[in-house]
Backbone as CSV, one residue per row, in Angstrom:
resi,resn,N_x,N_y,N_z,CA_x,CA_y,CA_z,C_x,C_y,C_z
1,UNK,-121.299,3.777,131.667,-120.282,4.644,132.170,-120.119,4.684,133.294
2,UNK,-121.466,5.047,133.872,-121.555,5.173,135.568,-121.038,3.908,136.136
3,UNK,-121.085,2.644,135.730,-121.130,1.406,136.501,-119.436,1.431,136.452
4,UNK,-118.633,1.859,135.499,-117.188,1.797,135.195,-116.503,2.702,136.084
5,UNK,-117.428,3.924,136.199,-116.624,4.896,137.210,-117.027,4.645,138.958
6,UNK,-118.040,4.069,139.192,-118.236,3.385,140.505,-117.352,2.727,140.880
7,UNK,-117.119,1.397,139.822,-115.961,0.434,140.194,-114.508,1.230,140.244
8,UNK,-114.352,2.057,139.327,-112.932,2.623,139.437,-112.989,3.513,140.805
9,UNK,-113.849,4.257,141.334,-113.862,4.918,142.595,-113.697,4.076,143.892
10,UNK,-114.614,2.985,143.714,-114.136,1.968,144.507,-112.597,1.436,144.871
11,UNK,-112.340,0.906,143.659,-110.946,0.372,143.344,-109.824,1.401,143.991
12,UNK,-109.862,2.651,143.685,-109.015,3.526,143.952,-109.121,3.968,145.657
13,UNK,-110.136,4.144,146.200,-110.582,4.377,147.531,-110.168,3.257,148.408
14,UNK,-110.203,2.101,148.018,-109.929,0.730,148.683,-108.281,0.630,148.624
15,UNK,-107.594,0.603,147.635,-106.428,0.429,147.361,-105.231,1.380,147.715
16,UNK,-105.776,2.670,147.674,-104.629,3.811,147.898,-105.010,4.427,149.146
17,UNK,-104.101,4.953,150.084,-104.164,5.811,151.160,-104.486,7.161,150.687
18,UNK,-103.658,7.956,149.822,-103.653,9.140,149.560,-104.099,9.529,148.040
19,UNK,-105.201,9.594,147.774,-105.989,9.738,146.538,-106.716,10.702,146.386
20,UNK,-106.604,11.678,145.449,-107.483,12.930,145.145,-108.287,12.690,143.884
21,UNK,-109.613,12.492,143.954,-110.346,12.272,142.727,-111.035,13.635,142.361
22,UNK,-110.825,13.919,140.971,-111.422,15.132,140.273,-112.591,14.545,139.295
23,UNK,-113.967,14.905,139.865,-114.778,14.554,138.886,-115.322,15.826,137.980
24,UNK,-115.231,15.276,136.511,-115.690,16.515,135.657,-116.937,15.891,134.737
25,UNK,-117.913,16.666,134.621,-118.810,16.240,133.776,-119.039,17.196,132.530
26,UNK,-119.486,16.659,131.310,-119.454,17.574,130.186,-120.631,17.351,129.379
27,UNK,-120.893,18.394,128.559,-121.827,18.257,127.395,-121.342,19.153,126.471
28,UNK,-121.602,20.547,126.238,-121.187,21.422,125.561,-120.085,22.170,126.400
29,UNK,-120.507,22.112,127.533,-119.441,23.098,128.508,-119.117,22.047,129.494
30,UNK,-117.833,21.809,130.008,-117.363,21.130,131.170,-117.417,21.876,132.365
31,UNK,-117.694,21.074,133.565,-117.497,21.698,134.699,-117.076,20.718,135.792
32,UNK,-116.303,21.195,136.854,-115.934,20.144,137.969,-117.159,20.007,138.819
33,UNK,-117.658,19.042,139.312,-118.352,18.693,140.191,-118.254,17.807,141.256
34,UNK,-119.276,17.635,142.182,-119.011,16.811,143.377,-119.351,15.317,142.848
35,UNK,-118.745,14.700,143.715,-119.133,13.018,143.325,-120.553,12.691,143.328
36,UNK,-121.642,13.295,144.052,-122.869,13.162,144.005,-123.302,13.584,142.727
37,UNK,-123.105,14.874,142.228,-123.523,15.470,140.924,-123.016,14.567,139.942
38,UNK,-121.799,14.174,140.032,-121.170,13.307,138.907,-121.957,11.812,138.662
39,UNK,-122.244,11.437,139.553,-123.297,10.163,139.579,-124.496,10.095,139.567
40,UNK,-125.192,11.170,139.848,-126.568,11.356,139.934,-127.014,12.382,138.934
41,UNK,-126.523,13.255,138.510,-127.293,14.379,137.361,-127.080,13.719,136.143
42,UNK,-127.929,14.382,135.372,-128.007,13.812,133.947,-127.859,15.376,133.135
43,UNK,-127.107,15.055,132.134,-126.568,16.049,131.001,-127.248,15.828,129.908
44,UNK,-127.424,16.380,128.930,-128.012,16.347,127.702,-127.565,17.424,126.826
45,UNK,-127.588,17.306,125.696,-127.145,18.195,124.677,-126.049,17.817,123.994
46,UNK,-125.461,18.696,122.910,-124.288,18.278,121.991,-123.076,18.011,123.033
47,UNK,-122.161,17.424,122.560,-121.015,16.986,123.269,-119.702,17.733,122.824
48,UNK,-118.975,18.465,123.288,-117.626,19.099,122.973,-116.714,18.587,123.897
49,UNK,-116.009,17.719,123.460,-115.152,16.814,124.475,-113.826,17.506,125.129
50,UNK,-113.350,18.571,124.164,-112.206,19.359,124.382,-112.528,20.387,125.706
51,UNK,-113.838,20.637,125.901,-113.784,21.301,126.975,-113.530,20.659,128.464
52,UNK,-113.849,19.434,128.258,-113.188,18.499,129.464,-111.739,18.260,129.811
53,UNK,-111.436,18.180,128.505,-110.003,17.775,128.486,-109.238,19.116,128.805
54,UNK,-109.491,20.512,128.498,-109.118,21.568,128.758,-109.206,21.955,130.300
55,UNK,-110.285,21.622,130.659,-110.376,21.839,132.181,-109.588,20.743,133.112
56,UNK,-109.418,19.628,132.584,-108.623,18.808,133.216,-107.107,19.433,133.196
57,UNK,-106.600,19.798,132.239,-105.317,20.173,132.140,-105.340,21.604,133.170
58,UNK,-106.286,22.416,133.141,-106.203,23.616,134.079,-106.276,23.028,135.670
59,UNK,-106.862,21.927,135.771,-107.037,21.642,137.312,-105.625,21.119,137.293
60,UNK,-105.082,20.331,136.542,-103.611,19.838,136.880,-102.752,20.848,137.242
61,UNK,-102.671,21.764,136.407,-101.765,22.823,136.276,-101.930,23.823,137.585
62,UNK,-103.098,24.050,138.035,-103.328,24.567,139.565,-103.013,24.050,140.513
63,UNK,-103.187,22.657,140.767,-103.486,21.902,141.899,-102.635,20.787,142.233
64,UNK,-101.719,20.314,140.994,-101.081,19.349,141.148,-99.443,19.597,140.733
65,UNK,-98.606,19.560,141.724,-97.164,19.877,141.202,-96.800,18.374,140.739
66,UNK,-96.400,18.173,139.527,-95.987,16.997,138.810,-94.897,16.115,139.715
67,UNK,-94.013,16.887,140.413,-92.944,16.324,140.891,-93.376,15.517,141.996
68,UNK,-94.603,15.738,142.706,-95.234,14.824,143.835,-96.230,14.178,143.348
69,UNK,-96.998,14.468,142.318,-98.386,13.783,142.286,-98.151,13.030,140.752
70,UNK,-98.705,11.969,140.743,-98.864,10.977,139.662,-100.270,11.261,139.229
71,UNK,-100.368,11.341,137.805,-101.579,11.941,137.419,-102.337,10.749,136.326
72,UNK,-103.359,10.282,136.600,-104.134,9.163,135.974,-105.376,9.798,135.635
73,UNK,-105.728,9.656,134.380,-107.191,10.309,133.984,-108.100,8.830,133.203
74,UNK,-109.081,9.134,133.327,-110.018,8.023,132.992,-111.403,8.966,132.332
75,UNK,-111.548,8.309,131.122,-112.906,9.126,130.205,-113.644,7.894,129.869
76,UNK,-114.951,8.023,129.731,-115.665,6.908,129.355,-116.850,7.904,128.311
77,UNK,-117.158,7.254,127.282,-117.912,8.120,126.287,-118.650,7.159,125.214
78,UNK,-119.813,7.675,124.940,-120.389,6.901,123.611,-119.727,7.408,122.273
79,UNK,-118.593,8.352,122.301,-117.975,8.722,121.318,-118.485,9.860,120.590
80,UNK,-119.593,10.466,121.054,-120.342,11.809,120.458,-119.584,12.859,120.593
81,UNK,-119.274,13.505,119.706,-118.310,14.866,119.874,-118.850,15.668,118.472
82,UNK,-118.831,16.997,118.807,-118.962,17.755,117.334,-117.718,17.510,116.555
83,UNK,-117.780,17.283,115.256,-116.873,17.011,114.459,-115.914,18.123,114.219
84,UNK,-116.299,19.400,114.561,-115.676,20.674,114.612,-114.560,20.711,115.780
85,UNK,-114.867,19.808,116.791,-114.038,19.620,117.871,-113.072,18.563,117.942
86,UNK,-113.142,17.749,116.951,-111.986,16.322,117.006,-110.622,16.875,116.808
87,UNK,-110.130,18.007,116.152,-109.011,18.369,115.979,-108.469,19.072,117.537
88,UNK,-109.181,19.890,118.117,-109.061,20.373,119.447,-108.648,19.199,120.255
89,UNK,-109.475,18.182,120.283,-109.217,16.958,121.074,-108.007,16.431,120.817
90,UNK,-107.413,16.133,119.485,-106.260,15.604,119.329,-105.233,16.480,119.865
91,UNK,-105.294,17.994,119.876,-104.163,18.641,119.950,-103.852,18.861,121.603
92,UNK,-105.144,19.004,122.352,-105.064,19.046,123.874,-104.533,17.658,124.465
93,UNK,-104.872,16.426,123.818,-104.135,15.329,124.311,-102.757,15.164,123.935
94,UNK,-102.469,15.709,122.901,-100.930,15.450,122.458,-99.882,16.558,123.143
95,UNK,-100.392,17.776,123.408,-99.720,18.578,123.816,-99.968,19.101,125.326
96,UNK,-100.850,18.759,125.827,-101.287,18.946,127.194,-101.553,17.894,128.364
97,UNK,-102.129,16.763,127.843,-102.346,15.551,128.732,-101.433,14.469,128.880
98,UNK,-101.207,14.070,127.698,-100.584,12.792,127.317,-99.036,12.824,128.093
99,UNK,-98.583,14.036,127.572,-97.220,14.535,128.513,-97.086,14.539,129.767
100,UNK,-98.076,14.753,130.504,-97.952,14.915,131.993,-98.735,13.792,132.919
101,UNK,-99.511,13.010,132.164,-100.081,11.834,132.867,-99.432,10.717,132.810
102,UNK,-99.357,9.619,133.756,-99.105,8.388,133.859,-99.705,7.420,133.038
103,UNK,-100.925,7.715,133.173,-101.959,6.715,132.461,-103.194,7.434,132.088
104,UNK,-103.695,7.097,131.057,-105.034,7.761,130.445,-105.914,6.686,129.708
105,UNK,-107.142,6.152,130.451,-107.971,5.273,130.156,-109.055,5.731,129.412
106,UNK,-109.439,5.243,128.162,-110.600,5.696,127.588,-111.583,4.476,127.268
107,UNK,-112.733,4.613,127.907,-113.716,3.408,127.859,-114.570,3.726,126.695
108,UNK,-114.954,3.090,125.842,-115.694,3.360,124.552,-117.017,2.585,124.864
109,UNK,-118.275,3.201,124.710,-119.321,2.577,124.973,-120.106,2.397,123.607
110,UNK,-120.175,1.308,123.017,-120.890,1.090,121.794,-121.733,0.447,121.687
111,UNK,-122.566,0.547,120.628,-123.884,-0.335,120.568,-123.478,-1.859,120.251
112,UNK,-124.324,-2.714,120.492,-123.996,-4.109,120.368,-123.861,-4.734,118.895
113,UNK,-123.745,-3.896,117.872,-123.845,-4.131,116.570,-122.093,-4.120,116.558
114,UNK,-121.597,-4.858,115.677,-120.065,-5.074,115.511,-119.515,-6.231,116.077
115,UNK,-118.370,-6.639,115.819,-117.579,-7.781,116.631,-116.971,-7.290,117.703
116,UNK,-117.099,-7.880,118.801,-116.562,-7.699,120.291,-114.921,-7.584,120.130
117,UNK,-114.308,-8.336,119.503,-113.001,-8.486,119.693,-111.969,-7.584,118.224
118,UNK,-113.224,-7.062,117.513,-112.775,-6.637,116.107,-111.853,-5.369,116.487
119,UNK,-110.873,-5.162,115.343,-109.929,-4.178,115.618,-110.652,-2.944,115.204
120,UNK,-110.466,-1.806,116.219,-111.341,-0.501,116.166,-111.011,-0.078,115.100
121,UNK,-109.904,0.078,114.256,-109.691,0.770,113.131,-110.398,0.290,112.072
122,UNK,-111.224,-0.729,111.977,-112.015,-0.932,110.962,-113.549,-1.445,111.277
123,UNK,-113.892,-1.452,112.242,-115.110,-1.634,112.844,-116.066,-0.568,113.330
124,UNK,-117.081,-1.005,113.565,-118.102,0.120,114.056,-117.542,0.370,115.405
125,UNK,-117.634,1.724,115.688,-117.114,2.297,116.784,-117.141,3.904,116.802
126,UNK,-116.818,4.764,117.811,-117.073,6.144,117.555,-115.700,6.786,117.012
127,UNK,-115.942,7.869,116.626,-114.814,8.786,116.007,-113.875,9.124,117.009
128,UNK,-114.359,9.207,118.346,-113.473,9.470,119.655,-112.386,8.255,119.602
129,UNK,-113.130,7.084,119.552,-112.174,5.876,120.032,-111.390,5.596,118.843
130,UNK,-111.570,5.963,117.574,-110.667,6.148,116.355,-109.378,7.044,116.552
131,UNK,-109.762,8.183,117.178,-108.935,9.178,117.353,-108.092,8.951,118.454
132,UNK,-108.403,8.334,119.448,-107.617,7.765,120.581,-106.839,6.599,120.161
133,UNK,-107.363,5.946,119.209,-106.401,4.661,118.967,-105.152,5.180,118.220
134,UNK,-105.344,6.003,117.129,-104.197,6.619,116.483,-103.272,7.289,117.713
135,UNK,-103.709,8.013,118.590,-102.800,8.520,119.667,-102.186,7.543,120.305
136,UNK,-102.858,6.288,120.644,-102.295,5.195,121.308,-101.098,4.772,120.609
137,UNK,-101.005,4.817,119.411,-99.876,4.428,118.524,-98.618,5.111,118.759
138,UNK,-98.696,6.242,119.004,-97.680,7.366,119.572,-97.280,7.296,121.009
139,UNK,-98.352,7.165,121.917,-98.281,7.271,123.252,-98.533,6.029,123.892
140,UNK,-97.919,5.431,124.460,-97.825,4.090,125.201,-98.782,4.247,126.582
141,UNK,-98.947,5.633,127.029,-99.729,5.579,128.401,-101.110,5.789,128.264
142,UNK,-101.817,5.423,126.846,-103.181,5.663,126.643,-103.464,4.279,126.392
143,UNK,-104.742,3.730,127.152,-105.338,2.601,127.018,-106.817,2.639,126.490
144,UNK,-107.328,1.857,125.470,-108.586,1.881,124.937,-109.419,0.693,125.358
145,UNK,-110.392,0.753,125.834,-111.280,-0.304,126.036,-112.797,-0.155,125.660
146,UNK,-113.118,-1.232,125.226,-114.773,-1.207,124.490,-115.504,-2.040,125.149
147,UNK,-116.691,-1.492,125.649,-118.104,-2.201,126.154,-119.242,-2.075,125.214
148,UNK,-119.927,-3.249,125.034,-121.201,-3.269,124.343,-122.400,-3.260,125.319
149,UNK,-122.018,-3.907,126.594,-123.284,-3.952,127.702,-122.472,-4.119,129.040
150,UNK,-123.323,-4.044,129.969,-122.771,-4.207,131.295,-121.975,-5.394,131.673
151,UNK,-122.125,-6.260,131.110,-121.173,-7.471,131.312,-119.575,-7.352,130.951
152,UNK,-119.674,-6.338,130.205,-118.166,-6.305,129.566,-117.461,-5.269,130.397
153,UNK,-118.006,-4.512,131.367,-117.264,-3.428,131.989,-116.296,-4.120,132.925
154,UNK,-116.466,-5.222,133.614,-115.386,-5.759,134.671,-114.008,-5.988,133.675
155,UNK,-114.567,-6.953,132.862,-113.122,-7.418,131.969,-112.320,-6.185,131.419
156,UNK,-112.865,-5.069,130.832,-111.909,-4.120,130.471,-111.630,-3.281,131.546
157,UNK,-112.054,-3.322,132.716,-111.562,-2.829,133.964,-110.355,-3.507,134.280
158,UNK,-110.528,-4.619,134.237,-109.274,-5.654,134.633,-108.138,-5.491,133.786
159,UNK,-108.376,-5.170,132.496,-107.276,-5.039,131.443,-106.593,-3.599,131.696
160,UNK,-107.487,-2.664,132.044,-106.738,-1.571,132.513,-105.960,-1.507,133.455
161,UNK,-106.156,-2.266,134.507,-105.651,-2.099,135.757,-104.761,-3.469,136.245
162,UNK,-104.633,-4.221,135.499,-103.725,-5.296,135.743,-102.255,-4.843,136.242
163,UNK,-101.798,-5.475,137.077,-100.309,-5.037,137.302,-99.494,-5.335,136.140
164,UNK,-98.378,-4.182,136.023,-97.597,-4.587,135.119,-96.657,-5.803,134.857
165,UNK,-96.796,-6.319,133.510,-96.073,-7.729,133.479,-97.194,-8.761,133.641
166,UNK,-98.377,-8.687,133.917,-99.357,-9.829,134.305,-100.216,-9.595,133.272
167,UNK,-100.606,-11.152,132.644,-101.436,-11.214,131.399,-102.793,-11.475,131.946
168,UNK,-103.894,-11.018,131.236,-105.258,-11.499,131.575,-105.324,-12.801,130.997
169,UNK,-104.606,-13.312,130.401,-105.264,-14.686,129.645,-104.495,-15.722,130.416
């Protein structure tokens, strides 16, 4: 996840003049943090993903007039989430984030078991990945990528950010 976000940060900083990047870390509770905290601090404990999504929504509402800002959100996860939070995740995504963002990327970090190009509906992967897959069927502005180890990060990053109409093949 850290390598993906470093690559994303470099890409955005080099490609665009006016970019505001908001860093959010979470385990059971989400918090906005500095770039240094984001890349260097360690979190442990259970995971409640909806706290990060809710905080993202609150930050968008308070700071970004959608008439003037394009909203892009990237999340990376091993997919752990309290089962009791999964419905909250879907609700926040459908009602608050996907309607206001131009693009949402979800990087799923999975163990090396399973088939690299397998359909995520039927293979090993996280519950979060599967939940986002079903959201993707309804929302064209969400993209899912799966990595098994560090060599997979750049190809997934490229897939996420290819210019419209270009194929990676």
